[in-house]
């Protein structure tokens, strides 16, 4: 499990760009123009394709939009662009059938292809009634499959956490298991009809749910001898550094395990900006192919789907059941829990916890020594109430593990890796510590050499996110030797922990990337909402372009801002709509009033 290898899948034909099998991981994005606006859609498709995308997706709310895909496709082909197009369908099986004649792939959503519109209602089905519902799906899906066979059109079965049907939620709850079963219901029909040009996506805005669900799906498909390629993405990831880091955490955790055949980084920005971020993530992970082998032994109770957090002792505020800490060398917008001052030992008690090299450590209150692997004997002699020990994975052999086991002093292990696959390297060493019964907390120290902020966000999010989301460490220490400043490293470290749902340090925004269904300027709206609410760090606020995933995807948000018509907004408290049809220019003020009315407002 520690070595990078792509999961083996069948090859799926999508126009002139096959997916899965031995093909490279494909990159895609989605337009946010009206599909009825042919010139604008063609122009944006070209921008996405020129950015390097292998596929372009367009929404098709109805039959008119599905029919117009033919014109968009023809104009692109006339201009020399052969990139496959994908139709995105919700609520309208007939639109899917029309689209299947005009594009190379059609995405359908099991949550709303046949089932009624989501209302969060609870239904009690007998086994017979549930079987009737499954037969209804089969009868409606087979004609669509036959059209796809005739026109050699691929299908993406795209499950979204935010649009699970009431039927699925009534039986399985709002759970990863329910998402997997929603997918399998449609997959089994396709297999029974001998249709295999299928791609699967199973997404959520919650990275923990997204990662667990995809893993569950892989296990379930293996059990039924299914090997379809997977499309990865974190829905409603947001914009700016948060959107990039959140996507890197969720997608990167799966790519690192060899899972994923195509990805979309969903940002609330111009769609062509998603493409280079996706390439950076894919290129960074796939560079590990054929790396030097990593050896290790999984703990006996290791669970691939939901790895258990390694039991650790509390060492001050590190370890046990406490939130992960951040170590850094400088403050950004946020201050690290521990500041590493290297050899610049403070002459008086610092105002914040400080770590200094053991060689210059003196017994200054609030200051702690950092030892290395050659100083194990000195750790036992230290008078500090806790010590830090810096280790590289390459040095953690059986002899060192035995010596660590004998240390009685409270210590925190600072673990680094210089392997091209740092995730697998650190996983193997942490399992070695666990198998030896060592319960000292671990802080992962990741060092990069980046001059571009986006590169650092993507790489650190992929590495540290993959480790933290599976409970391999009790803290992070992000460093950079390039020109991206140390204060930004501190902020990115906190953002990674928040993206992994481990520690909240700022307001969380669940915002969709926009598409042709969005009837207001999403980017400007996000900016206005953030400007008004970014000081409310304990809140989650959803900003959604339409109702397809809106109420569902932001179901765990405290408040929601959802498009419900042209320049009209609906406001939600949790899952409940509390106000509809608000003019866009007044909606932020109404949102603030709603937050105040529920006692969650405080002044900046």
Coordinates of C-alpha atoms in Angstrom, one line a residue:
X1 CA 0.0 0.0 0.0
X2 CA 3.0 2.3 0.4
X3 CA 4.1 2.3 -3.2
X4 CA 2.4 4.4 -5.9
X5 CA 0.7 2.3 -8.6
X6 CA -2.3 3.3 -10.8
X7 CA -5.4 1.3 -10.2
X8 CA -6.2 -1.0 -13.2
X9 CA -9.3 -0.1 -15.1
X10 CA -11.0 -0.8 -18.4
X11 CA -10.6 1.6 -21.3
X12 CA -13.6 3.7 -22.0
X13 CA -14.1 5.3 -25.5
X14 CA -14.9 9.0 -25.4
X15 CA -14.6 10.4 -28.9
X16 CA -10.9 10.6 -29.9
X17 CA -9.7 10.7 -26.2
X18 CA -10.1 7.3 -24.5
X19 CA -10.1 7.2 -20.7
X20 CA -8.8 4.6 -18.2
X21 CA -6.7 1.6 -19.1
X22 CA -3.1 2.7 -19.9
X23 CA -4.1 6.2 -20.8
X24 CA -2.8 9.2 -18.8
X25 CA -5.0 10.8 -16.2
X26 CA -7.2 13.2 -18.1
X27 CA -8.0 16.8 -17.2
X28 CA -11.4 18.5 -17.6
X29 CA -13.4 21.6 -16.8
X30 CA -16.9 22.9 -17.3
X31 CA -18.3 26.0 -19.0
X32 CA -20.4 28.5 -17.0
X33 CA -22.1 30.1 -20.0
X34 CA -25.6 29.6 -21.1
X35 CA -25.7 26.6 -23.4
X36 CA -28.2 28.5 -25.5
X37 CA -25.6 31.2 -26.1
X38 CA -23.6 29.4 -28.9
X39 CA -20.9 32.1 -29.5
X40 CA -20.2 32.5 -25.8
X41 CA -20.1 28.7 -25.2
X42 CA -17.8 28.1 -28.1
X43 CA -15.5 30.9 -27.0
X44 CA -15.3 29.5 -23.5
X45 CA -14.8 25.9 -24.7
X46 CA -11.9 27.1 -26.7
X47 CA -10.4 28.9 -23.7
X48 CA -10.7 25.7 -21.7
X49 CA -9.3 23.5 -24.5
X50 CA -6.4 25.9 -25.1
X51 CA -5.6 25.7 -21.4
X52 CA -5.0 21.9 -21.9
X53 CA -8.3 20.2 -21.0
X54 CA -9.0 16.8 -22.5
X55 CA -12.8 17.1 -22.1
X56 CA -15.2 20.1 -21.8
X57 CA -18.6 19.8 -20.0
X58 CA -21.6 21.9 -20.6
X59 CA -24.9 22.0 -18.7
X60 CA -28.1 21.0 -20.5
X61 CA -31.1 21.8 -18.3
X62 CA -33.6 21.0 -21.0
X63 CA -34.1 19.7 -24.5
X64 CA -33.4 23.0 -26.1
X65 CA -30.0 23.2 -24.5
X66 CA -29.3 19.5 -25.4
X67 CA -30.2 20.2 -29.0
X68 CA -28.0 23.3 -29.1
X69 CA -25.0 21.2 -28.1
X70 CA -24.9 20.0 -31.8
X71 CA -24.4 23.6 -32.9
X72 CA -21.7 24.2 -30.4
X73 CA -19.9 21.0 -31.3
X74 CA -20.1 21.8 -35.1
X75 CA -18.7 25.3 -34.6
X76 CA -15.8 23.9 -32.5
X77 CA -15.1 21.2 -35.1
X78 CA -15.2 23.8 -37.9
X79 CA -12.6 25.7 -36.0
X80 CA -10.4 22.6 -35.8
X81 CA -11.2 21.7 -32.1
X82 CA -11.8 17.9 -31.8
X83 CA -11.9 17.8 -28.0
X84 CA -14.8 15.6 -26.7
X85 CA -17.8 17.4 -25.2
X86 CA -19.8 16.2 -22.2
X87 CA -23.4 17.1 -21.4
X88 CA -24.3 17.6 -17.8
X89 CA -27.9 16.5 -17.1
X90 CA -30.1 16.8 -14.0
X91 CA -33.8 16.1 -13.6
X92 CA -34.4 15.5 -17.3
X93 CA -34.0 12.0 -18.9
X94 CA -35.3 13.2 -22.2
X95 CA -32.6 15.9 -22.4
X96 CA -30.0 13.2 -21.7
X97 CA -31.4 11.2 -24.6
X98 CA -31.2 14.2 -27.0
X99 CA -27.7 15.1 -25.7
X100 CA -26.4 11.6 -26.3
X101 CA -26.9 12.1 -30.1
X102 CA -24.9 15.3 -30.0
X103 CA -21.9 14.9 -27.7
X104 CA -19.3 12.2 -26.9
X105 CA -20.3 11.7 -23.2
X106 CA -23.4 12.4 -21.1
X107 CA -23.3 12.8 -17.3
X108 CA -26.4 11.7 -15.5
X109 CA -27.0 12.0 -11.7
X110 CA -28.6 8.9 -10.1
X111 CA -30.0 11.2 -7.4
X112 CA -32.4 13.0 -9.8
X113 CA -32.4 11.1 -13.1
X114 CA -35.5 9.1 -12.2
X115 CA -36.2 9.9 -8.5
X116 CA -38.4 12.8 -7.4
X117 CA -36.8 16.2 -6.5
X118 CA -35.0 16.1 -3.2
X119 CA -37.1 17.4 -0.3
X120 CA -35.4 15.7 2.7
X121 CA -38.6 13.8 3.3
X122 CA -38.4 10.4 5.0
X123 CA -40.1 7.4 3.3
X124 CA -40.5 3.9 4.6
X125 CA -40.2 1.3 1.8
X126 CA -41.0 -2.4 2.1
X127 CA -38.6 -4.7 0.2
X128 CA -41.3 -5.1 -2.5
X129 CA -41.8 -1.4 -2.8
X130 CA -38.0 -0.8 -3.0
X131 CA -37.7 -3.4 -5.7
X132 CA -40.4 -1.6 -7.7
X133 CA -38.4 1.6 -7.5
X134 CA -35.3 -0.2 -8.8
X135 CA -37.4 -1.6 -11.7
X136 CA -38.6 1.9 -12.5
X137 CA -35.0 3.0 -12.7
X138 CA -34.2 0.1 -15.0
X139 CA -37.1 0.8 -17.3
X140 CA -36.1 4.5 -17.6
X141 CA -32.4 3.9 -18.0
X142 CA -32.4 1.2 -20.6
X143 CA -33.8 3.4 -23.5
X144 CA -31.0 6.0 -22.7
X145 CA -28.4 3.2 -22.7
X146 CA -29.6 2.0 -26.1
X147 CA -29.3 5.5 -27.6
X148 CA -25.7 5.8 -26.2
X149 CA -24.9 2.4 -27.8
X150 CA -26.2 3.6 -31.1
X151 CA -24.3 6.8 -31.1
X152 CA -21.2 5.4 -29.4
X153 CA -21.7 7.9 -26.5
X154 CA -20.1 7.3 -23.1
X155 CA -22.0 7.7 -19.9
X156 CA -20.7 9.3 -16.6
X157 CA -22.7 8.1 -13.6
X158 CA -22.1 11.1 -11.4
X159 CA -23.2 10.8 -7.8
X160 CA -23.1 14.0 -5.7
X161 CA -23.4 14.0 -1.9
X162 CA -25.6 17.0 -2.2
X163 CA -28.2 15.5 -4.5
X164 CA -28.8 12.0 -3.1
X165 CA -32.5 11.1 -3.6
X166 CA -34.9 11.0 -0.7
X167 CA -35.3 7.3 -1.5
X168 CA -31.6 6.5 -1.0
X169 CA -31.4 8.8 2.1
X170 CA -34.5 7.1 3.6
X171 CA -32.8 3.7 3.4
X172 CA -29.1 4.4 3.9
X173 CA -29.1 7.9 5.4
X174 CA -26.8 10.8 4.3
X175 CA -23.8 8.4 4.2
X176 CA -21.0 7.2 2.1
X177 CA -22.7 3.8 1.9
X178 CA -25.8 5.5 0.5
X179 CA -23.7 7.3 -2.2
X180 CA -22.1 4.0 -3.2
X181 CA -25.4 2.2 -3.4
X182 CA -26.9 5.0 -5.5
X183 CA -24.1 4.5 -8.0
X184 CA -24.2 0.7 -8.0
X185 CA -27.9 0.7 -8.8
X186 CA -27.2 2.4 -12.1
X187 CA -24.0 0.5 -12.7
X188 CA -25.7 -2.9 -12.4
X189 CA -28.2 -1.9 -15.1
X190 CA -25.5 -0.8 -17.5
X191 CA -23.6 -4.1 -16.9
X192 CA -26.7 -6.2 -17.4
X193 CA -27.2 -4.3 -20.7
X194 CA -23.6 -5.1 -21.7
X195 CA -22.8 -1.4 -21.9
X196 CA -19.3 -0.6 -20.5
X197 CA -18.3 2.8 -21.8
X198 CA -18.9 4.1 -18.3
X199 CA -17.1 6.6 -16.1
X200 CA -18.0 7.1 -12.5
X201 CA -17.8 10.1 -10.2
X202 CA -18.8 10.2 -6.6
X203 CA -18.2 13.6 -5.1
X204 CA -18.8 15.7 -2.0
X205 CA -17.7 19.1 -0.7
X206 CA -16.6 17.4 2.5
X207 CA -13.2 15.9 1.7
X208 CA -13.4 13.2 4.4
X209 CA -16.8 12.0 3.0
X210 CA -15.4 12.2 -0.6
X211 CA -12.3 10.2 0.1
X212 CA -14.1 7.5 2.2
X213 CA -16.9 7.2 -0.4
X214 CA -14.5 6.7 -3.4
X215 CA -12.6 4.0 -1.4
X216 CA -15.9 2.3 -0.5
X217 CA -16.9 2.4 -4.2
X218 CA -13.5 0.8 -5.3
X219 CA -14.0 -2.0 -2.7
X220 CA -17.6 -2.5 -3.8
X221 CA -16.7 -2.6 -7.5
X222 CA -13.9 -5.0 -6.9
X223 CA -16.3 -7.3 -5.1
X224 CA -18.6 -7.3 -8.2
X225 CA -15.7 -7.6 -10.7
X226 CA -16.2 -4.1 -12.0
X227 CA -13.2 -2.0 -13.1
X228 CA -14.6 1.2 -14.5
X229 CA -12.5 4.4 -14.5
X230 CA -13.1 7.1 -11.9
X231 CA -13.5 10.8 -12.2
X232 CA -12.3 12.6 -9.1
X233 CA -13.3 16.0 -7.7
X234 CA -14.2 18.0 -4.6
X235 CA -17.5 19.8 -5.3
X236 CA -18.0 23.3 -4.1
X237 CA -14.3 23.6 -3.2
X238 CA -14.4 27.4 -3.3
X239 CA -11.9 29.9 -4.8
X240 CA -8.4 31.2 -4.2
X241 CA -6.0 29.3 -1.9
X242 CA -8.8 27.6 -0.1
X243 CA -10.2 26.1 -3.2
X244 CA -6.8 24.9 -4.4
X245 CA -5.8 23.4 -1.1
X246 CA -9.2 21.7 -0.5
X247 CA -9.1 20.1 -3.9
X248 CA -5.5 19.0 -3.4
X249 CA -6.4 17.4 -0.1
X250 CA -9.3 15.4 -1.4
X251 CA -8.1 14.5 -4.9
X252 CA -4.5 14.2 -3.8
X253 CA -5.3 11.6 -1.1
X254 CA -6.9 9.3 -3.7
X255 CA -4.4 10.0 -6.5
X256 CA -1.6 9.1 -4.1
X257 CA -3.2 5.6 -3.7
X258 CA -3.4 5.2 -7.5
X259 CA -7.1 5.9 -7.6
X260 CA -8.4 8.2 -10.4
X261 CA -8.4 8.4 -14.2
X262 CA -9.7 11.9 -14.8
X263 CA -10.0 14.9 -12.5
X264 CA -11.7 18.3 -12.3
X265 CA -10.5 20.9 -9.8
X266 CA -13.8 22.8 -9.2
X267 CA -13.0 26.5 -8.5
X268 CA -15.3 29.4 -8.1
X269 CA -13.3 31.2 -10.8
X270 CA -13.1 31.3 -14.6
X271 CA -13.2 27.7 -15.7
X272 CA -9.9 27.8 -17.7
X273 CA -8.1 28.6 -14.4
X274 CA -9.0 25.1 -13.1
X275 CA -6.9 23.3 -15.8
X276 CA -3.4 24.3 -14.8
X277 CA -4.1 23.5 -11.2
X278 CA -5.3 20.1 -12.1
X279 CA -2.2 19.5 -14.2
X280 CA 0.1 20.5 -11.3
X281 CA -1.7 18.1 -9.0
X282 CA -1.6 15.2 -11.5
X283 CA 2.0 15.8 -12.6
X284 CA 3.2 16.0 -9.0
X285 CA 1.6 12.7 -8.0
X286 CA 2.3 10.7 -11.2
X287 CA 6.0 11.6 -11.0
X288 CA 6.2 8.9 -8.3
X289 CA 5.6 6.2 -10.9
X290 CA 8.3 3.4 -10.7
X291 CA 9.8 5.0 -7.6
X292 CA 12.3 3.2 -5.3
X293 CA 10.3 0.6 -3.3
X294 CA 9.0 1.4 0.2
X295 CA 8.6 -1.5 2.6
X296 CA 6.5 -1.7 5.6
X297 CA 3.9 -3.7 7.5
X298 CA 0.4 -2.5 8.1
X299 CA -1.0 -2.8 11.6
X300 CA -3.3 -5.8 12.0
X301 CA -6.4 -3.7 12.3
X302 CA -5.6 -1.4 9.3
X303 CA -8.8 -0.4 7.4
X304 CA -8.3 0.8 3.8
X305 CA -11.6 2.6 3.7
X306 CA -11.4 4.3 7.1
X307 CA -7.9 4.1 8.5
X308 CA -8.0 4.4 12.3
X309 CA -6.0 7.2 13.9
X310 CA -2.9 5.9 15.6
X311 CA -3.3 6.0 19.4
X312 CA -1.0 8.6 20.9
X313 CA -0.3 10.1 24.4
X314 CA -0.9 13.7 25.2
X315 CA 2.3 15.6 25.2
X316 CA 1.1 19.0 26.4
X317 CA -1.3 20.2 23.8
X318 CA -0.1 17.7 21.2
X319 CA -1.5 14.2 20.7
X320 CA -4.3 12.3 22.3
X321 CA -7.7 13.6 21.1
X322 CA -6.6 17.2 20.7
X323 CA -6.8 19.1 17.5
X324 CA -3.6 18.9 15.4
X325 CA -1.0 21.6 16.0
X326 CA 0.9 23.8 13.5
X327 CA 4.6 24.5 13.8
X328 CA 6.1 27.3 11.8
X329 CA 8.9 29.8 11.6
X330 CA 6.7 32.9 11.2
X331 CA 3.2 34.2 11.6
X332 CA 0.9 34.8 8.6
X333 CA -2.7 35.8 9.0
X334 CA -2.6 33.2 11.7
X335 CA 0.0 32.4 14.3
X336 CA 1.5 28.9 14.6
X337 CA 1.1 27.0 17.9
X338 CA 4.9 26.6 18.1
X339 CA 7.5 28.9 16.5
X340 CA 10.8 27.3 15.6
X341 CA 13.6 29.8 16.3
X342 CA 16.4 27.5 15.3
X343 CA 19.6 28.5 17.1
X344 CA 18.3 31.9 18.1
X345 CA 17.5 30.9 21.6
X346 CA 15.3 33.5 23.4
X347 CA 17.0 35.2 26.4
X348 CA 13.7 35.6 28.2
X349 CA 10.5 33.7 28.2
X350 CA 8.8 34.1 24.8
X351 CA 5.2 35.2 24.5
X352 CA 4.4 32.0 22.5
X353 CA 5.7 28.5 22.7
X354 CA 9.1 28.3 21.0
X355 CA 11.3 25.4 19.8
X356 CA 15.0 25.8 19.6
X357 CA 17.8 23.5 18.6
X358 CA 18.9 21.3 21.6
X359 CA 22.5 22.5 21.3
X360 CA 21.6 26.1 22.4
X361 CA 18.6 25.2 24.6
X362 CA 18.5 26.6 28.1
X363 CA 15.7 26.2 30.6
X364 CA 13.7 29.2 29.5
X365 CA 10.0 28.9 30.3
X366 CA 7.8 28.2 27.3
X367 CA 10.8 27.0 25.2
X368 CA 11.4 23.4 24.2
X369 CA 14.5 21.7 22.7
X370 CA 14.7 20.0 19.3
X371 CA 17.0 17.0 19.2
X372 CA 18.0 14.8 16.3
X373 CA 18.4 11.1 15.9
X374 CA 22.0 11.2 17.2
X375 CA 20.9 12.7 20.6
X376 CA 18.6 10.1 22.0
X377 CA 20.6 9.8 25.2
X378 CA 20.3 13.5 25.8
X379 CA 16.6 13.4 25.6
X380 CA 16.4 11.3 28.8
X381 CA 18.6 13.8 30.5
X382 CA 16.6 16.9 29.4
X383 CA 14.8 18.9 32.1
X384 CA 12.2 20.2 29.6
X385 CA 8.7 19.0 30.3
X386 CA 8.6 17.8 26.6
X387 CA 11.2 17.4 23.9
X388 CA 11.0 17.4 20.1
X389 CA 13.1 15.0 18.1
X390 CA 13.6 15.5 14.3
X391 CA 13.9 12.2 12.3
X392 CA 14.1 11.5 8.6
X393 CA 12.2 8.4 7.4
X394 CA 15.3 7.0 5.9
X395 CA 16.9 6.8 9.3
X396 CA 14.1 5.1 11.2
X397 CA 15.3 1.5 11.2
X398 CA 14.7 -1.3 13.7
X399 CA 17.6 -0.2 15.9
X400 CA 16.3 3.4 16.2
X401 CA 12.7 2.2 16.8
X402 CA 14.0 0.0 19.7
X403 CA 15.8 3.0 21.2
X404 CA 12.8 5.2 20.8
X405 CA 10.7 2.6 22.6
X406 CA 13.0 2.9 25.7
X407 CA 12.7 6.6 26.1
X408 CA 10.5 7.6 29.1
X409 CA 10.7 11.4 28.6
X410 CA 7.7 13.0 26.9
X411 CA 8.6 13.6 23.3
X412 CA 7.1 14.7 20.0
X413 CA 8.5 13.1 16.8
X414 CA 9.1 15.5 14.0
X415 CA 9.1 13.3 10.9
X416 CA 10.4 14.2 7.5
X417 CA 10.8 12.4 4.2
X418 CA 13.1 13.0 1.2
X419 CA 11.5 10.2 -0.8
X420 CA 9.8 11.2 -4.1
X421 CA 6.7 9.5 -2.6
X422 CA 6.7 11.2 0.9
X423 CA 3.1 10.0 1.6
X424 CA 3.9 6.3 1.3
X425 CA 7.3 6.8 3.1
X426 CA 5.8 8.5 6.1
X427 CA 2.8 6.0 6.2
X428 CA 5.3 3.1 6.4
X429 CA 7.3 4.7 9.2
X430 CA 4.3 5.7 11.2
X431 CA 3.0 2.1 10.9
X432 CA 6.4 0.9 12.1
X433 CA 6.1 3.1 15.2
X434 CA 2.6 1.9 15.8
X435 CA 3.6 -1.8 15.4
X436 CA 6.3 -1.2 18.0
X437 CA 3.9 0.3 20.5
X438 CA 5.3 3.8 20.3
X439 CA 2.6 6.3 21.2
X440 CA 4.6 9.6 21.0
X441 CA 2.8 12.1 18.9
X442 CA 4.1 12.7 15.3
X443 CA 4.3 16.1 13.5
X444 CA 5.0 15.8 9.8
X445 CA 7.6 18.3 8.6
X446 CA 7.3 18.9 4.8
X447 CA 9.8 21.1 3.0
X448 CA 9.4 22.4 -0.5
X449 CA 11.3 24.7 -2.9
X450 CA 8.6 26.7 -4.6
X451 CA 8.5 30.3 -6.0
X452 CA 4.8 30.1 -7.0
X453 CA 2.2 30.1 -4.2
X454 CA -0.2 27.9 -6.2
X455 CA 2.5 25.2 -6.6
X456 CA 3.1 25.2 -2.9
X457 CA -0.6 25.0 -2.1
X458 CA -1.1 22.1 -4.4
X459 CA 1.9 20.0 -3.4
X460 CA 1.6 20.6 0.4
X461 CA -2.2 20.1 0.2
X462 CA -1.7 16.7 -1.6
X463 CA 1.0 15.5 0.8
X464 CA 0.0 16.8 4.2
X465 CA -3.7 16.4 3.4
X466 CA -3.4 12.7 2.5
X467 CA -1.5 12.1 5.7
X468 CA -3.7 14.1 8.0
X469 CA -7.1 13.0 6.6
X470 CA -6.1 9.4 7.5
X471 CA -4.8 10.2 11.0
X472 CA -1.1 9.6 10.5
X473 CA 0.0 12.7 12.5
X474 CA -0.9 15.0 15.3
X475 CA 0.5 18.2 13.6
X476 CA 2.0 19.7 10.5
X477 CA 5.1 21.8 9.9
X478 CA 5.2 23.3 6.4
X479 CA 8.5 24.9 5.2
X480 CA 9.5 26.4 1.9
X481 CA 13.0 27.2 0.6
X482 CA 11.7 29.2 -2.3
X483 CA 10.4 32.7 -2.4
X484 CA 6.9 31.9 -1.0
X485 CA 7.1 33.5 2.5
X486 CA 7.1 31.6 5.7
X487 CA 4.0 33.3 6.9
X488 CA 2.1 31.9 4.0
X489 CA 3.3 28.4 4.9
X490 CA 1.7 28.9 8.3
X491 CA -1.6 29.9 6.7
X492 CA -1.5 27.0 4.2
X493 CA -0.9 24.6 7.1
X494 CA -4.0 25.8 8.9
X495 CA -6.0 25.7 5.6
X496 CA -4.9 22.0 5.1
X497 CA -6.1 21.1 8.5
X498 CA -9.4 22.8 7.9
X499 CA -9.8 21.1 4.5
X500 CA -9.2 17.8 6.2
X501 CA -12.0 18.6 8.7
X502 CA -9.6 18.5 11.6
X503 CA -9.3 22.0 12.8
X504 CA -11.4 25.2 12.1
X505 CA -9.4 28.4 12.0
X506 CA -11.6 30.6 9.7
X507 CA -15.0 30.8 8.1
X508 CA -15.6 27.9 5.8
X509 CA -17.2 28.7 2.5
X510 CA -18.9 25.9 0.4
X511 CA -19.1 27.6 -3.0
X512 CA -19.8 25.9 -6.3
X513 CA -17.7 26.6 -9.5
X514 CA -20.7 28.0 -11.4
X515 CA -22.1 26.6 -14.6
X516 CA -24.8 27.5 -17.2
X517 CA -27.5 27.0 -14.5
X518 CA -26.2 29.9 -12.4
X519 CA -28.3 33.0 -12.9
X520 CA -26.1 35.5 -11.1
X521 CA -22.5 36.5 -11.0
X522 CA -21.1 33.9 -8.6
X523 CA -17.6 35.3 -8.3
X524 CA -18.8 38.8 -7.3
X525 CA -21.3 37.3 -4.9
X526 CA -18.6 35.2 -3.2
X527 CA -16.5 38.3 -2.7
X528 CA -19.4 40.2 -1.2
X529 CA -20.3 37.4 1.2
X530 CA -16.7 36.9 2.3
X531 CA -16.2 40.6 2.8
X532 CA -19.2 40.6 5.2
X533 CA -18.7 37.3 7.0
X534 CA -15.1 36.3 7.0
X535 CA -14.6 37.2 10.6
X536 CA -17.2 34.5 11.7
X537 CA -14.6 31.7 11.8
X538 CA -16.9 29.3 13.6
X539 CA -19.5 29.3 10.8
X540 CA -19.9 27.3 7.5
X541 CA -21.6 29.3 4.8
X542 CA -22.8 27.8 1.5
X543 CA -22.9 29.9 -1.7
X544 CA -24.6 27.9 -4.4
X545 CA -25.6 28.9 -8.0
X546 CA -28.7 26.7 -8.2
X547 CA -30.8 24.1 -6.4
X548 CA -29.2 21.0 -8.0
X549 CA -26.7 20.5 -5.2
X550 CA -27.4 23.6 -3.2
X551 CA -29.5 22.4 -0.2
X552 CA -27.9 19.0 -0.1
X553 CA -24.3 19.8 -0.5
X554 CA -24.5 22.6 2.1
X555 CA -26.6 20.5 4.4
X556 CA -24.0 20.6 7.1
X557 CA -23.5 24.4 6.6
X558 CA -24.9 26.8 9.1
X559 CA -26.3 29.1 6.4
X560 CA -26.9 28.9 2.7
X561 CA -27.1 31.5 -0.1
X562 CA -28.7 29.8 -3.2
X563 CA -29.7 31.1 -6.6
X564 CA -33.4 30.4 -7.2
X565 CA -34.0 32.5 -10.3
X566 CA -32.6 35.2 -12.5
X567 CA -30.8 37.5 -10.0
X568 CA -32.9 36.1 -7.2
X569 CA -31.7 34.4 -4.0
X570 CA -33.0 32.0 -1.4
X571 CA -31.5 31.9 2.1
X572 CA -31.2 28.7 4.2
X573 CA -30.6 28.0 7.8
X574 CA -29.2 24.4 7.7
X575 CA -31.5 22.4 5.4
X576 CA -34.5 24.8 5.8
X577 CA -35.3 27.6 3.3
X578 CA -36.2 30.6 5.4
X579 CA -36.6 33.3 2.7
X580 CA -37.0 33.2 -1.0
X581 CA -36.9 35.4 -4.1
X582 CA -34.7 38.1 -2.6
X583 CA -33.2 40.5 -5.1
X584 CA -29.5 39.8 -5.6
X585 CA -28.5 43.3 -4.6
X586 CA -30.2 42.9 -1.2
X587 CA -29.3 39.3 -0.4
X588 CA -26.1 39.8 1.5
X589 CA -27.8 42.2 3.9
X590 CA -30.6 39.7 4.4
X591 CA -28.0 37.0 5.1
X592 CA -26.4 39.2 7.8
X593 CA -29.8 39.8 9.3
X594 CA -30.5 36.0 9.3
X595 CA -27.2 35.3 11.1
X596 CA -28.0 38.0 13.7
X597 CA -31.5 36.7 14.2
X598 CA -30.1 33.3 15.1
X599 CA -27.5 34.7 17.5
X600 CA -24.4 33.8 15.5
X601 CA -23.3 37.3 14.6
X602 CA -20.5 39.2 16.2
X603 CA -18.8 42.3 15.1
X604 CA -15.5 42.1 13.2

